[in-house]
């Protein structure tokens, strides 16, 4: 775990982060509803004369889902739904849940189903399995798009961020916004992006920084002007309470050396010294201090 | 319901005799072996008895055995000792299919500036010996290669490797955690310098292991503190578990040939039945050179976690190399290093037997497995035209 830098709300994983961790999701972590839907899936199979078919995932990625819909042309109501799924228990359970949820809904109602709705229908999914619910929602989107004669995905600029799992920037942004995801780990749990070789972890982080710092602009500016002494005390306090514990957990550390106007000078210690990610670490600290102290702060390393 | 436990490469049942042997040292005899009084000091003798039994299972002298807390500690100690003892040498060689206890420690050393060569394997999981030979140089401080792979059971040619390295005077460590107690090992004729073993893989409890260090090998302790284990591994001895490990080694040694034959007969029966029961099933790894208790079978078009959880419903315990069971989204590094197609990796199941596995249990698995595969393939969008399993 040495190479995981935890800072603020953004968890960064160094590129060489060891990924052969064995954290098994066991049967015990699934809710009874998930177990039941997995052991006795509803609506499994195919509809030979389906009006809409949506297919996502691939056998190489480890899960794939195909959904078949029968749609009443007059009312636009989904009269029947079936699925075929290659994947783990939660993928099968999510597919089963999805087909149950869409039946009887019209297309507009169905298109409003989110991945969270699917997970909720199952009484929740383990964090590492949220991508199964996202896959379900995507298959539904694909089916509805095909019925409406649209192409899926709808996005035009298809920038692939995670090459291992073929996840686009648009998908990362969409899932992050819908589920309020702020860390790379969360993005990995929901989309798999970053869960392979790890090369795109920094890109995902950049997307998150971009996404949520844009949001932050909506927040009111800092209410009061600080005296120099108050400012230094506040910086020191934020470093002690919010920055150092995360660094120390990874055997790193940081010390405040000086404050000169907007310039905050710090020194990295321990594992942070010479860490390939130290520039990113400094960037995160700067962002945090800008957010909590003053927007003109520039963080620099000592010496 | 007693589980059908076919996950013995993960951990094993503590043998009843082992439990009986260790119990008094968790209750009445709680002394510290380092104490001057008889109450504690007498335990020292028991530890030495146990050391003898552990030594005898690999054919070495008791003073060459260091007790540790687990296989991982043994592996870490061996690697750390090598690099500390020869500080000027900066190159290590291991394989791509090692256990994380070695692999991740090598990566840790790589981050500290060491050069590490990860030897590839072919599609049967066999080592590329030429690659090993070519990788050796004057800077090589240690070669660490597992005796047998935990996922596939494939045995590496340790004799050949050890002799080759001995000729060149290069330190050799082998992680034999999966091997000790399963097949005979005699280090009198096998020139390895260090060997790791773990208690809970051979019917002793978790929390105890051992590292063999050949006499004359430079050694630097990893855990530093008191004088225990002749100053080679500090920390008050885990007396009960050390005694348990000795007993487990004694039991294993007594019956190793017979058990190995029985277990491999059951394993082969299971494997052959699974290969026959459904189309698109394959065995992963070299079946000629393999542990007697392990089979790694891939079922195409279905996903491993789903198979495991269906098996779980029948009380059958096994494990999988699929991504969903690794928690990392990436499937087994071992099967990928072997070039097993992703489609087959995701549906890989490892069955690992033990001396306690019965014929009835194997029959039960042979009966339910085709049903499970058939059901899951019916759910799957792939390979539907290819099944189905004839139900038995």
XYZ file of C-alpha atoms in Angstrom:
695
model
C 0.000 0.000 0.000
C 3.062 2.208 0.095
C 2.345 3.703 -3.239
C -1.194 4.813 -2.620
C -1.322 8.477 -1.879
C -4.489 9.459 -0.144
C -5.127 13.110 -0.254
C -8.271 15.044 0.394
C -11.099 13.367 -1.412
C -8.978 12.242 -4.301
C -7.296 8.916 -3.945
C -4.426 8.561 -6.337
C -2.861 5.272 -7.123
C 0.721 5.325 -8.390
C 1.010 3.729 -11.782
C 3.015 0.811 -10.452
C 0.470 0.089 -7.755
C 0.334 -3.601 -7.162
C -2.877 -4.951 -8.503
C -2.673 -8.578 -7.589
C -4.529 -7.896 -4.387
C -6.742 -10.664 -3.243
C -9.823 -9.047 -1.790
C -12.433 -11.602 -2.566
C -16.012 -10.584 -2.792
C -17.631 -13.510 -1.083
C -21.163 -14.785 -1.094
C -21.550 -13.129 2.285
C -21.247 -9.656 0.865
C -24.219 -10.074 -1.425
C -27.678 -9.224 -0.176
C -30.313 -11.940 -0.091
C -31.973 -10.270 -3.052
C -28.779 -10.529 -5.106
C -28.321 -14.165 -4.125
C -31.903 -14.939 -4.965
C -31.790 -13.180 -8.329
C -28.556 -15.004 -9.146
C -29.719 -18.443 -8.103
C -33.204 -18.043 -9.575
C -32.871 -15.445 -12.323
C -36.100 -14.056 -13.757
C -36.566 -13.528 -17.490
C -33.487 -15.424 -18.606
C -33.403 -16.280 -22.267
C -33.962 -14.543 -25.554
C -36.936 -13.135 -27.440
C -36.708 -14.375 -31.021
C -38.823 -11.539 -32.462
C -37.618 -8.819 -30.119
C -38.347 -5.213 -31.081
C -35.159 -4.002 -29.494
C -31.888 -5.657 -28.531
C -29.095 -4.036 -26.510
C -25.706 -5.606 -26.079
C -22.781 -4.404 -23.964
C -19.540 -5.839 -22.624
C -17.475 -8.644 -24.066
C -16.288 -12.085 -23.119
C -12.738 -10.756 -22.904
C -13.685 -8.158 -20.296
C -15.256 -10.828 -18.141
C -18.862 -9.775 -18.431
C -21.359 -9.198 -21.193
C -25.068 -8.566 -21.214
C -27.647 -8.793 -23.965
C -31.164 -7.524 -23.306
C -34.201 -8.239 -25.479
C -37.328 -6.050 -25.363
C -40.801 -6.513 -26.748
C -42.410 -3.102 -27.213
C -46.048 -2.253 -27.906
C -45.940 0.116 -30.880
C -49.133 1.943 -29.942
C -48.453 2.665 -26.308
C -44.642 2.482 -26.325
C -44.874 0.136 -23.370
C -42.360 -2.630 -22.772
C -44.455 -5.764 -22.693
C -41.695 -8.313 -22.282
C -37.986 -8.323 -21.442
C -35.399 -11.080 -21.353
C -31.650 -11.262 -20.909
C -28.574 -13.326 -21.601
C -25.598 -12.618 -19.380
C -22.057 -13.869 -19.158
C -20.636 -12.732 -15.857
C -20.461 -13.041 -12.133
C -23.351 -13.391 -9.708
C -23.987 -9.661 -9.488
C -23.993 -9.289 -13.278
C -26.623 -11.995 -13.570
C -28.604 -10.545 -10.662
C -28.446 -7.030 -12.136
C -29.727 -8.352 -15.457
C -32.568 -10.166 -13.760
C -33.474 -7.040 -11.779
C -33.350 -4.835 -14.852
C -35.741 -7.002 -16.845
C -38.172 -7.029 -13.932
C -37.979 -3.265 -13.578
C -38.592 -2.369 -17.220
C -41.610 -4.553 -17.810
C -44.785 -2.463 -18.006
C -42.884 0.810 -18.290
C -42.989 2.939 -21.408
C -39.703 3.823 -23.070
C -39.405 7.253 -21.500
C -39.925 5.833 -18.043
C -37.495 3.005 -18.737
C -34.835 5.355 -20.013
C -34.895 7.157 -16.679
C -33.759 4.019 -14.806
C -30.306 4.638 -13.385
C -27.665 2.165 -12.335
C -28.417 3.138 -8.764
C -32.054 2.109 -9.251
C -30.868 -1.316 -10.348
C -28.551 -1.644 -7.360
C -31.310 -0.428 -5.026
C -33.733 -2.959 -6.471
C -31.271 -5.624 -5.329
C -30.892 -4.125 -1.862
C -27.488 -2.754 -2.860
C -24.362 -4.171 -4.479
C -20.840 -4.410 -3.054
C -18.765 -1.372 -4.119
C -16.504 -3.456 -6.337
C -19.554 -4.751 -8.181
C -21.289 -1.489 -9.002
C -20.052 -1.758 -12.577
C -22.544 -4.603 -13.015
C -25.417 -2.197 -12.440
C -23.838 0.315 -14.822
C -23.628 -2.411 -17.444
C -27.326 -3.161 -16.996
C -28.283 0.449 -17.488
C -26.075 0.661 -20.585
C -27.637 -2.405 -22.155
C -31.041 -0.844 -21.639
C -29.865 2.443 -23.168
C -28.450 0.547 -26.126
C -31.710 -1.311 -26.646
C -33.816 1.841 -26.499
C -31.404 3.660 -28.821
C -31.583 0.838 -31.354
C -35.383 0.888 -31.203
C -35.401 4.601 -31.834
C -32.956 4.196 -34.691
C -30.213 6.044 -32.819
C -26.683 4.845 -32.453
C -25.313 3.871 -29.111
C -23.374 5.252 -27.404
C -24.916 8.605 -28.188
C -21.735 10.569 -27.560
C -19.878 11.751 -30.591
C -16.367 12.261 -29.303
C -15.218 8.871 -28.170
C -11.998 9.353 -26.270
C -10.999 6.028 -24.729
C -9.362 6.574 -21.346
C -9.040 3.008 -20.066
C -7.698 0.814 -22.829
C -7.886 -2.358 -20.761
C -11.649 -2.142 -20.393
C -12.408 0.215 -23.266
C -13.967 2.936 -21.136
C -14.471 6.366 -22.647
C -14.082 9.757 -21.015
C -17.766 10.451 -21.579
C -18.747 7.328 -19.698
C -16.466 8.186 -16.794
C -17.898 11.689 -16.587
C -21.468 10.484 -16.836
C -21.129 7.777 -14.199
C -19.178 10.107 -11.909
C -21.866 12.774 -12.048
C -24.786 10.376 -11.680
C -23.292 8.589 -8.706
C -21.330 11.489 -7.166
C -18.026 9.682 -7.500
C -14.973 11.624 -6.401
C -12.190 9.048 -6.213
C -10.401 6.942 -8.798
C -11.208 3.824 -6.782
C -14.897 4.609 -7.016
C -14.629 5.127 -10.764
C -12.927 1.735 -11.006
C -15.694 0.083 -9.000
C -18.389 1.592 -11.178
C -16.813 1.381 -14.637
C -13.752 -0.885 -14.264
C -11.676 1.976 -15.728
C -8.257 1.979 -14.085
C -8.651 -1.577 -12.842
C -6.314 -3.140 -15.381
C -2.746 -2.018 -16.030
C -3.335 1.195 -14.110
C -1.832 3.461 -16.756
C -4.953 5.590 -17.011
C -5.264 6.242 -13.273
C -3.758 9.694 -13.670
C -6.086 10.509 -16.581
C -9.102 9.467 -14.543
C -7.903 11.627 -11.713
C -7.508 14.581 -14.085
C -11.082 14.068 -15.237
C -12.275 14.061 -11.629
C -10.294 17.168 -10.781
C -11.688 18.883 -13.829
C -15.209 17.688 -13.131
C -15.428 18.600 -9.507
C -13.345 21.767 -9.547
C -15.688 23.119 -12.191
C -18.489 22.393 -9.774
C -16.635 24.122 -6.983
C -16.735 27.413 -8.842
C -20.409 27.501 -8.036
C -19.600 27.734 -4.363
C -19.517 31.162 -2.726
C -16.089 32.746 -2.311
C -14.375 32.769 1.045
C -16.397 34.963 3.322
C -13.778 36.816 5.281
C -10.352 38.216 4.813
C -7.733 36.583 6.993
C -4.859 38.303 8.724
C -1.456 36.901 7.878
C -1.243 35.184 11.238
C -4.711 33.644 10.859
C -3.815 32.505 7.371
C -0.649 30.720 8.510
C -2.492 29.130 11.417
C -5.252 27.934 9.088
C -2.766 26.490 6.588
C -0.948 24.710 9.409
C -4.193 23.302 10.722
C -5.329 22.010 7.325
C -1.944 20.401 6.748
C -2.082 18.700 10.145
C -5.655 17.509 9.965
C -6.302 16.821 6.307
C -3.042 16.317 4.510
C -0.439 14.694 6.745
C -2.553 11.729 7.946
C -3.131 10.593 4.360
C 0.550 10.898 3.521
C 1.653 9.214 6.714
C -0.617 6.263 5.995
C 1.612 5.651 3.000
C 4.814 6.273 4.935
C 5.203 9.720 3.509
C 5.073 13.041 5.308
C 5.137 16.760 4.781
C 6.246 19.789 6.715
C 5.220 23.426 6.363
C 8.412 25.452 5.950
C 7.215 28.985 5.313
C 4.427 31.173 3.995
C 5.360 34.222 1.880
C 2.276 36.038 0.649
C 0.429 33.583 -1.605
C 3.427 31.219 -1.658
C 3.213 28.201 0.657
C 6.537 26.403 0.928
C 6.509 22.793 2.053
C 8.977 19.965 2.271
C 8.076 16.365 1.405
C 9.404 13.657 3.680
C 9.610 9.870 3.873
C 8.180 7.936 0.944
C 7.006 11.173 -0.652
C 10.616 12.148 -1.286
C 11.371 11.436 -4.900
C 7.979 9.777 -5.425
C 7.040 9.931 -9.076
C 3.679 11.284 -8.041
C 5.019 14.094 -5.849
C 4.069 16.766 -8.379
C 0.534 15.494 -8.308
C 0.622 15.411 -4.529
C 1.705 19.066 -4.450
C -1.057 19.892 -6.920
C -3.657 18.302 -4.651
C -2.371 20.172 -1.634
C -2.540 23.414 -3.561
C -6.077 22.679 -4.630
C -7.113 21.935 -1.067
C -5.529 25.101 0.271
C -7.060 27.187 -2.487
C -10.408 25.760 -1.595
C -10.117 26.253 2.146
C -7.817 29.243 2.579
C -7.344 31.479 -0.406
C -7.725 31.099 -4.145
C -4.367 32.621 -4.992
C -2.258 30.103 -3.074
C 0.733 28.573 -4.830
C 2.399 25.570 -3.187
C 6.091 25.042 -3.764
C 8.601 22.559 -2.451
C 11.510 23.722 -0.370
C 14.998 23.777 -1.857
C -23.798 -30.128 6.258
C -20.075 -30.854 6.061
C -18.640 -28.947 3.131
C -17.019 -30.741 0.244
C -13.757 -28.940 0.693
C -11.758 -28.850 -2.535
C -9.793 -25.693 -1.828
C -6.798 -27.193 -0.067
C -4.270 -25.031 -1.907
C -5.875 -22.102 -0.117
C -5.735 -23.726 3.279
C -6.279 -27.133 4.848
C -8.164 -28.670 7.698
C -6.067 -29.013 10.853
C -5.434 -32.735 11.306
C -7.129 -34.040 14.471
C -3.815 -35.485 15.721
C -2.177 -32.115 15.161
C -4.866 -30.330 17.128
C -4.524 -32.812 19.976
C -0.773 -32.366 20.015
C -0.883 -28.577 20.203
C -3.767 -28.090 22.613
C -1.871 -28.458 25.911
C 0.398 -25.631 24.813
C -2.558 -23.304 24.473
C -3.727 -24.112 28.011
C -1.573 -25.776 30.667
C 1.858 -25.160 29.201
C 1.768 -21.477 28.478
C 5.338 -20.701 29.470
C 7.931 -18.789 27.521
C 10.608 -21.099 26.121
C 13.257 -18.463 26.885
C 12.540 -18.483 30.629
C 15.027 -19.820 33.158
C 12.393 -21.773 35.097
C 11.461 -25.303 34.130
C 7.837 -24.371 33.466
C 8.848 -22.231 30.507
C 12.252 -23.614 29.677
C 10.988 -27.157 29.141
C 9.126 -25.927 26.077
C 12.445 -25.281 24.425
C 12.944 -29.037 24.149
C 9.516 -29.411 22.510
C 10.366 -26.761 19.944
C 13.608 -28.538 19.122
C 11.705 -31.822 18.696
C 9.396 -30.079 16.301
C 12.344 -28.572 14.438
C 13.697 -32.072 13.907
C 10.427 -33.236 12.398
C 10.215 -30.241 10.086
C 13.830 -30.795 9.060
C 13.214 -34.447 8.311
C 10.350 -33.802 5.885
C 12.806 -32.062 3.552
C 15.863 -34.104 4.524
C 17.935 -31.431 6.258
C 19.483 -30.781 9.687
C 17.355 -29.183 12.411
C 19.700 -26.212 12.768
C 18.947 -25.288 9.160
C 15.269 -24.633 10.004
C 14.008 -21.219 11.143
C 10.418 -21.008 12.361
C 8.418 -18.078 11.009
C 4.839 -16.868 11.167
C 3.799 -17.934 7.650
C 4.903 -18.710 4.130
C 4.928 -15.049 3.204
C 7.301 -14.215 6.043
C 9.576 -17.065 4.956
C 9.606 -15.757 1.381
C 10.160 -12.150 2.401
C 12.930 -13.180 4.798
C 14.727 -15.200 2.113
C 14.651 -12.357 -0.393
C 15.586 -9.687 2.117
C 18.383 -11.799 3.533
C 19.904 -12.268 0.082
C 19.910 -8.579 -0.794
C 21.154 -7.541 2.650
C 23.924 -10.136 2.647
C 25.226 -9.110 -0.767
C 24.606 -5.383 -0.877
C 26.644 -4.762 -4.009
C 24.561 -7.077 -6.204
C 21.395 -5.528 -7.548
C 19.699 -8.083 -9.776
C 17.070 -10.681 -8.892
C 15.379 -13.304 -11.001
C 11.935 -14.717 -10.354
C 8.988 -15.837 -12.471
C 5.839 -14.166 -13.707
C 3.732 -16.803 -12.005
C 5.082 -16.563 -8.450
C 2.876 -16.172 -5.426
C 2.372 -12.511 -4.441
C 4.600 -13.149 -1.391
C 7.575 -13.258 -3.761
C 6.245 -11.293 -6.729
C 5.199 -8.237 -4.800
C 8.328 -8.283 -2.688
C 10.353 -8.255 -5.906
C 8.299 -5.303 -7.129
C 8.958 -3.617 -3.817
C 12.704 -4.161 -4.340
C 12.391 -2.920 -7.933
C 10.980 0.338 -6.626
C 14.045 0.620 -4.431
C 16.337 0.387 -7.431
C 16.818 -3.344 -7.910
C 16.689 -4.859 -11.354
C 14.250 -7.768 -11.479
C 13.861 -10.301 -14.278
C 10.456 -11.993 -14.387
C 10.825 -15.272 -16.267
C 8.033 -16.111 -18.685
C 6.267 -19.450 -18.949
C 4.819 -21.214 -21.984
C 1.188 -22.152 -22.468
C 1.614 -25.238 -20.308
C 2.992 -23.110 -17.513
C 6.512 -24.455 -18.005
C 9.516 -22.293 -17.376
C 11.721 -21.016 -20.165
C 15.054 -22.427 -18.976
C 17.070 -20.718 -21.702
C 15.660 -17.394 -20.619
C 16.785 -18.159 -17.082
C 20.270 -19.062 -18.229
C 20.568 -15.927 -20.346
C 19.300 -13.717 -17.545
C 22.039 -14.701 -15.114
C 24.847 -12.221 -14.730
C 27.514 -11.160 -12.250
C 25.084 -8.805 -10.604
C 22.515 -11.551 -9.847
C 22.092 -11.834 -6.103
C 19.286 -14.385 -5.962
C 17.055 -16.557 -8.066
C 13.671 -17.278 -6.460
C 11.461 -19.784 -8.256
C 8.479 -21.577 -6.801
C 8.594 -25.352 -6.565
C 5.010 -25.741 -7.742
C 2.430 -23.230 -8.812
C -0.448 -22.718 -6.416
C -3.050 -22.117 -9.135
C -2.215 -24.833 -11.638
C -0.131 -27.231 -9.556
C 2.536 -27.228 -12.286
C 5.933 -28.321 -10.924
C 9.029 -26.498 -12.064
C 12.243 -28.448 -12.755
C 13.747 -27.440 -9.425
C 16.455 -30.128 -9.530
C 17.752 -28.889 -12.862
C 17.550 -25.228 -11.850
C 19.226 -25.838 -8.499
C 22.117 -27.747 -10.061
C 22.589 -25.139 -12.735
C 22.714 -22.347 -10.170
C 24.957 -24.289 -7.818
C 27.479 -24.709 -10.639
C 27.486 -20.953 -11.094
C 27.503 -20.244 -7.378
C 24.275 -18.233 -7.463
C 21.965 -18.204 -4.451
C 18.685 -20.077 -5.027
C 15.463 -19.817 -3.042
C 12.346 -21.842 -3.721
C 8.860 -21.244 -2.406
C 7.773 -24.828 -1.684
C 4.663 -23.883 0.265
C 2.406 -25.938 -2.022
C 4.764 -28.900 -2.224
C 5.919 -29.816 1.270
C 3.794 -32.691 2.502
C 2.372 -33.428 -0.945
C 5.371 -34.978 -2.671
C 8.688 -36.151 -1.187
C 11.476 -33.562 -1.089
C 15.069 -34.441 -0.225
C 17.428 -31.517 -0.027
C 20.371 -33.864 0.479
C 20.338 -34.343 -3.268
C 18.601 -31.098 -4.225
C 20.999 -28.157 -3.891
C 18.663 -25.267 -3.045
C 19.962 -22.677 -0.582
C 16.678 -21.540 0.915
C 13.194 -23.055 0.944
C 9.905 -21.713 2.309
C 7.129 -23.828 3.758
C 3.851 -23.038 5.474
C 1.956 -24.906 8.174
C -1.613 -24.377 7.093
C -1.041 -25.946 3.698
C -0.224 -29.298 5.299
C -2.853 -29.658 7.998
C -1.218 -27.526 10.682
C -2.932 -24.282 11.742
C -2.485 -20.866 10.140
C 0.154 -18.590 11.576
C 3.233 -20.765 11.396
C 5.789 -21.455 8.691
C 9.448 -22.228 8.309
C 12.408 -21.167 6.253
C 15.195 -23.585 5.481
C 18.578 -21.929 5.141
C 21.384 -24.230 4.017
C 24.375 -24.338 6.326
C 27.024 -21.969 5.056
C 24.535 -19.621 3.395
C 24.950 -16.013 4.419
C 21.914 -14.910 6.344
C 20.582 -11.614 7.589
C 17.501 -11.612 9.847
C 14.331 -9.862 8.726
C 12.636 -9.552 12.113
C 15.031 -8.089 14.606
C 14.732 -8.207 18.379
C 15.420 -11.005 20.840
C 17.741 -13.969 20.483
C 15.076 -16.505 19.463
C 15.830 -18.915 16.623
C 19.548 -18.354 17.230
C 19.155 -14.669 16.509
C 17.795 -15.374 13.055
C 14.153 -14.586 13.753
C 13.241 -12.550 16.812
C 9.919 -12.770 18.609
C 8.587 -15.110 21.265
C 7.952 -18.473 19.676
C 4.415 -19.437 18.662
C 4.926 -22.574 20.740
C 1.640 -24.382 20.134
C 1.701 -23.785 16.391
C 5.357 -24.759 16.079
C 4.562 -28.025 17.837
C 1.599 -28.438 15.508
C 3.800 -27.896 12.459
C 6.210 -30.576 13.679
C 3.372 -33.024 14.156
C 1.864 -32.170 10.766
C 5.227 -32.803 9.090
C 5.566 -36.113 10.910
C 2.088 -37.218 9.772
C 2.672 -36.118 6.205
C 6.022 -37.874 6.009
C 4.607 -41.145 7.339
C 2.057 -41.462 4.556
C 3.336 -39.257 1.769
C 3.641 -41.904 -0.963
C 0.301 -43.526 -0.291
C -1.581 -40.250 0.144
C -0.081 -38.843 -2.990
C -1.265 -41.891 -4.957
C -4.779 -41.792 -3.500
C -5.212 -38.072 -3.945
C -3.974 -38.077 -7.519
C -6.299 -40.963 -8.388
C -9.279 -38.945 -7.134
C -8.042 -35.805 -8.850
C -7.683 -37.667 -12.159
C -11.142 -39.150 -11.776
C -12.622 -35.695 -11.250
C -10.661 -34.123 -14.072
C -11.502 -36.821 -16.601
C -15.171 -36.692 -15.712
C -15.280 -32.908 -16.093
C -13.528 -33.071 -19.454
C -16.060 -35.624 -20.616
C -19.151 -33.943 -19.217
C -19.221 -30.814 -21.333
C -17.744 -29.481 -24.540
C -15.291 -26.576 -24.406
C -13.624 -27.545 -21.171
C -9.848 -27.479 -20.864
C -7.250 -28.266 -18.253
C -4.810 -25.430 -17.637
C -1.145 -26.332 -17.253
C 1.223 -29.210 -17.743
C -0.541 -32.353 -16.565
C 2.650 -34.443 -16.658
C 4.557 -32.465 -14.065
C 1.982 -31.472 -11.550
C 1.104 -31.697 -7.872
C -1.022 -34.769 -7.173
C -3.877 -32.787 -5.613
C -4.507 -29.917 -8.038
C -6.512 -29.467 -11.211
C -7.270 -26.176 -12.885
C -10.134 -26.487 -15.344
C -11.632 -23.815 -17.587
C -15.244 -23.830 -18.645
C -15.725 -21.585 -21.647
C -18.630 -19.114 -21.910
C -19.279 -18.976 -18.179
C -17.742 -16.896 -15.454
C -15.829 -18.359 -12.519
C -17.480 -16.494 -9.692
C -20.886 -17.601 -10.886
C -19.684 -21.219 -10.942
C -18.199 -20.930 -7.450
C -21.355 -19.483 -5.970
C -23.500 -22.161 -7.554
C -21.080 -24.776 -6.193
C -21.354 -23.042 -2.843
C -25.086 -23.731 -2.873
C -24.236 -27.434 -2.956
C -21.675 -27.020 -0.191
C -18.725 -27.440 -2.545
C -15.699 -25.197 -1.963
C -13.278 -24.406 -4.787
C -11.624 -21.282 -6.182
C -11.299 -19.438 -9.463
C -8.832 -17.344 -11.414
C -11.588 -15.149 -12.788
C -11.404 -11.395 -12.455
C -14.513 -11.224 -10.326
C -12.985 -13.372 -7.620
C -9.652 -11.603 -7.529
C -11.077 -8.250 -6.529
C -8.732 -6.633 -9.004
C -10.806 -6.760 -12.220
C -7.854 -8.453 -13.867
C -8.031 -12.234 -13.919
C -5.303 -14.564 -12.655
C -1.764 -13.361 -13.408
C -0.696 -17.001 -13.632
C -3.165 -18.007 -16.332
C -2.529 -14.793 -18.246
C 1.242 -15.395 -18.126
C 0.521 -18.818 -19.637
C -1.371 -17.172 -22.455
C -4.635 -18.880 -21.560
C -7.294 -17.040 -23.599
C -9.307 -14.549 -21.571
C -12.451 -16.451 -22.398
C -11.043 -19.479 -20.612
C -9.411 -17.560 -17.768
C -12.729 -16.074 -16.700
C -14.238 -19.537 -16.434
C -11.318 -21.196 -14.644
C -11.923 -23.253 -11.532
C -9.257 -24.753 -9.305
C -10.065 -27.894 -7.389
C -7.412 -28.824 -4.839
C -7.843 -32.043 -2.887
C -6.367 -33.363 0.333
C -5.957 -36.617 2.204
C -9.433 -36.023 3.627
C -11.137 -35.897 0.220
C -13.386 -38.915 -0.257
C -14.591 -40.759 -3.315
C -18.179 -39.821 -2.431
C -17.278 -36.163 -2.439
C -15.682 -36.410 -5.866
C -18.757 -38.255 -7.134
C -20.942 -35.454 -5.856
C -18.934 -32.826 -7.742
C -18.970 -34.940 -10.883
C -22.741 -35.109 -10.570
C -23.508 -31.423 -9.986
C -20.857 -29.738 -12.110
C -22.476 -30.516 -15.481
C -25.797 -29.161 -14.202
C -24.204 -25.925 -13.055
C -22.315 -25.427 -16.297
C -25.409 -26.198 -18.328
C -27.538 -23.713 -16.393
C -24.976 -20.943 -16.608
C -24.351 -21.543 -20.307
C -28.055 -21.255 -20.882
C -27.902 -17.823 -19.281
C -24.878 -16.806 -21.318
C -25.034 -15.050 -24.687
C -21.944 -16.974 -25.809
C -21.404 -20.512 -26.978
C -25.065 -21.394 -26.785
C -24.919 -23.498 -29.883
C -22.114 -25.601 -28.435
C -23.369 -27.083 -25.238
C -25.110 -28.831 -23.735
C -23.859 -31.159 -21.090
C -25.611 -34.476 -21.115
C -27.142 -34.505 -17.675
C -26.114 -37.519 -15.697
